[in-house]
Amino acid sequence: MPRTAIYVEAGSKRAFAVAVEWPGWSRAGRNEEEAIAALLAYGDRYAGVVRGVAPFSSPKDASGFEVVKRLKGDATTDFGAPSAKSPMDAALIGAVELERLAKLLAACWTAFDRATKAARGLELRTGPRGGGRDLEKMSAHVMDAEKMYLTALGARAPKATAATTTR
């Protein structure tokens, strides 16, 4: 079975393992090994997100991953968000791959919308330092991050509509 290509972005306090061909499948840990272990642990959950969109199977153990690139992280990485630009993200892709990636991204947003809807009205756990978690603020944070990523890609976020502001 072919190994799943990943890259690792590592700062001084945190690392991210990111699946090259599977948008949205990225996890963090205190170091490379923990990030890869977290990615592996979330494989079945990701499989549920992309089921019916593209054939996907998570590796059974960490040997099923191949680290194809290691990137130096920065303060943003250590804060808890991936920020390094992978050269693989700049590679040209064909129409078939673009369509596959668009479908996977749509499946990820659908899963996000489902989770947000299911969490409405529930009391969410407090954060690690005692701070509360607010569904609307978390959703807005995700949307703001996406706008930042779009800008980094040279695009603009679409104007807000009722559908995009109720995520």
Short mmCIF file of N, CA, C and O in Angstrom, two decimals, residues 11 16 18 24 30 40 55-56 66 73 75 82 86 89-90 93 100 103 109 113-114 119 128 142 148 151 155 161:
data_model
loop_
_atom_site.label_atom_id
_atom_site.label_comp_id
_atom_site.label_asym_id
_atom_site.label_seq_id
_atom_site.Cartn_x
_atom_site.Cartn_y
_atom_site.Cartn_z
N GLY A 11 7.88 24.44 14.78
CA GLY A 11 8.43 25.60 15.47
C GLY A 11 9.18 25.12 16.69
O GLY A 11 9.50 23.93 16.81
N PHE A 16 3.13 20.81 13.22
CA PHE A 16 1.94 20.38 12.48
C PHE A 16 2.33 19.32 11.47
O PHE A 16 3.35 19.46 10.80
N VAL A 18 0.77 17.64 8.09
CA VAL A 18 -0.24 18.00 7.09
C VAL A 18 -0.19 17.01 5.94
O VAL A 18 0.87 16.79 5.35
N GLY A 24 -7.49 19.79 4.74
CA GLY A 24 -8.22 19.70 5.98
C GLY A 24 -7.71 18.63 6.93
O GLY A 24 -8.07 18.62 8.11
N ARG A 30 3.22 18.70 20.19
CA ARG A 30 4.34 19.46 20.73
C ARG A 30 5.62 19.28 19.91
O ARG A 30 6.52 20.09 19.98
N LEU A 40 -2.56 10.65 12.60
CA LEU A 40 -2.99 9.26 12.49
C LEU A 40 -4.28 9.02 13.28
O LEU A 40 -5.22 8.40 12.77
N PRO A 55 -11.86 8.27 -2.82
CA PRO A 55 -11.41 7.07 -2.10
C PRO A 55 -10.29 7.44 -1.12
O PRO A 55 -9.29 8.03 -1.51
N PHE A 56 -10.50 7.12 0.14
CA PHE A 56 -9.57 7.49 1.19
C PHE A 56 -9.46 6.36 2.19
O PHE A 56 -10.46 5.76 2.58
N GLU A 66 4.73 9.20 4.81
CA GLU A 66 6.06 9.55 4.32
C GLU A 66 6.23 11.05 4.42
O GLU A 66 5.48 11.81 3.79
N GLY A 73 8.88 26.32 11.24
CA GLY A 73 7.76 27.10 11.74
C GLY A 73 8.24 28.41 12.32
O GLY A 73 9.43 28.70 12.38
N ALA A 75 6.58 32.01 14.97
CA ALA A 75 5.78 32.33 16.15
C ALA A 75 4.32 31.92 15.97
O ALA A 75 3.67 31.49 16.92
N PRO A 82 -0.80 26.69 11.64
CA PRO A 82 0.24 26.50 10.62
C PRO A 82 0.42 27.79 9.82
O PRO A 82 -0.54 28.49 9.54
N SER A 86 4.23 25.72 2.00
CA SER A 86 4.84 24.54 1.40
C SER A 86 5.00 24.76 -0.10
O SER A 86 4.08 25.23 -0.77
N ASP A 89 2.23 23.43 -2.23
CA ASP A 89 0.99 24.19 -2.39
C ASP A 89 1.04 25.13 -3.58
O ASP A 89 0.01 25.58 -4.06
N ALA A 90 2.24 25.43 -4.05
CA ALA A 90 2.39 26.32 -5.20
C ALA A 90 2.47 25.57 -6.52
O ALA A 90 2.50 26.18 -7.59
N ILE A 93 -1.63 22.39 -10.81
CA ILE A 93 -2.44 21.17 -10.85
C ILE A 93 -3.37 21.22 -12.04
O ILE A 93 -3.71 22.30 -12.53
N ARG A 100 -11.18 17.52 -7.81
CA ARG A 100 -11.13 16.63 -6.63
C ARG A 100 -10.90 17.44 -5.36
O ARG A 100 -11.59 17.26 -4.36
N LYS A 103 -14.01 19.38 -4.34
CA LYS A 103 -15.01 18.50 -3.71
C LYS A 103 -14.61 18.16 -2.27
O LYS A 103 -15.46 18.12 -1.38
N TRP A 109 -16.13 21.74 4.57
CA TRP A 109 -17.02 22.81 5.02
C TRP A 109 -18.39 22.25 5.43
O TRP A 109 -19.00 22.73 6.39
N ASP A 113 -20.08 22.80 9.01
CA ASP A 113 -21.45 23.31 9.17
C ASP A 113 -22.29 22.35 10.02
O ASP A 113 -23.06 22.79 10.89
N ARG A 114 -22.16 21.05 9.77
CA ARG A 114 -22.91 20.05 10.56
C ARG A 114 -22.52 20.11 12.03
O ARG A 114 -23.38 20.08 12.91
N ALA A 119 -23.80 21.76 17.62
CA ALA A 119 -23.33 22.35 18.87
C ALA A 119 -24.19 23.51 19.36
O ALA A 119 -24.05 23.94 20.50
N PRO A 128 -8.27 25.67 28.19
CA PRO A 128 -7.24 25.17 29.09
C PRO A 128 -6.85 26.17 30.19
O PRO A 128 -6.36 25.79 31.23
N VAL A 142 -12.74 30.80 12.69
CA VAL A 142 -12.46 29.92 11.54
C VAL A 142 -12.64 30.70 10.24
O VAL A 142 -11.81 30.63 9.34
N MET A 148 -7.87 35.03 5.78
CA MET A 148 -6.43 35.27 5.78
C MET A 148 -5.73 34.34 4.78
O MET A 148 -4.86 34.76 4.03
N THR A 151 -6.36 35.47 1.24
CA THR A 151 -5.54 36.64 0.94
C THR A 151 -4.10 36.22 0.65
O THR A 151 -3.47 36.72 -0.27
N ALA A 155 -6.16 35.87 -3.38
CA ALA A 155 -7.59 35.98 -3.70
C ALA A 155 -8.28 36.86 -2.65
O ALA A 155 -7.69 37.24 -1.64
N THR A 161 -22.67 36.82 3.10
CA THR A 161 -24.11 36.65 2.84
C THR A 161 -24.71 36.00 4.07
O THR A 161 -24.01 35.58 4.99
#
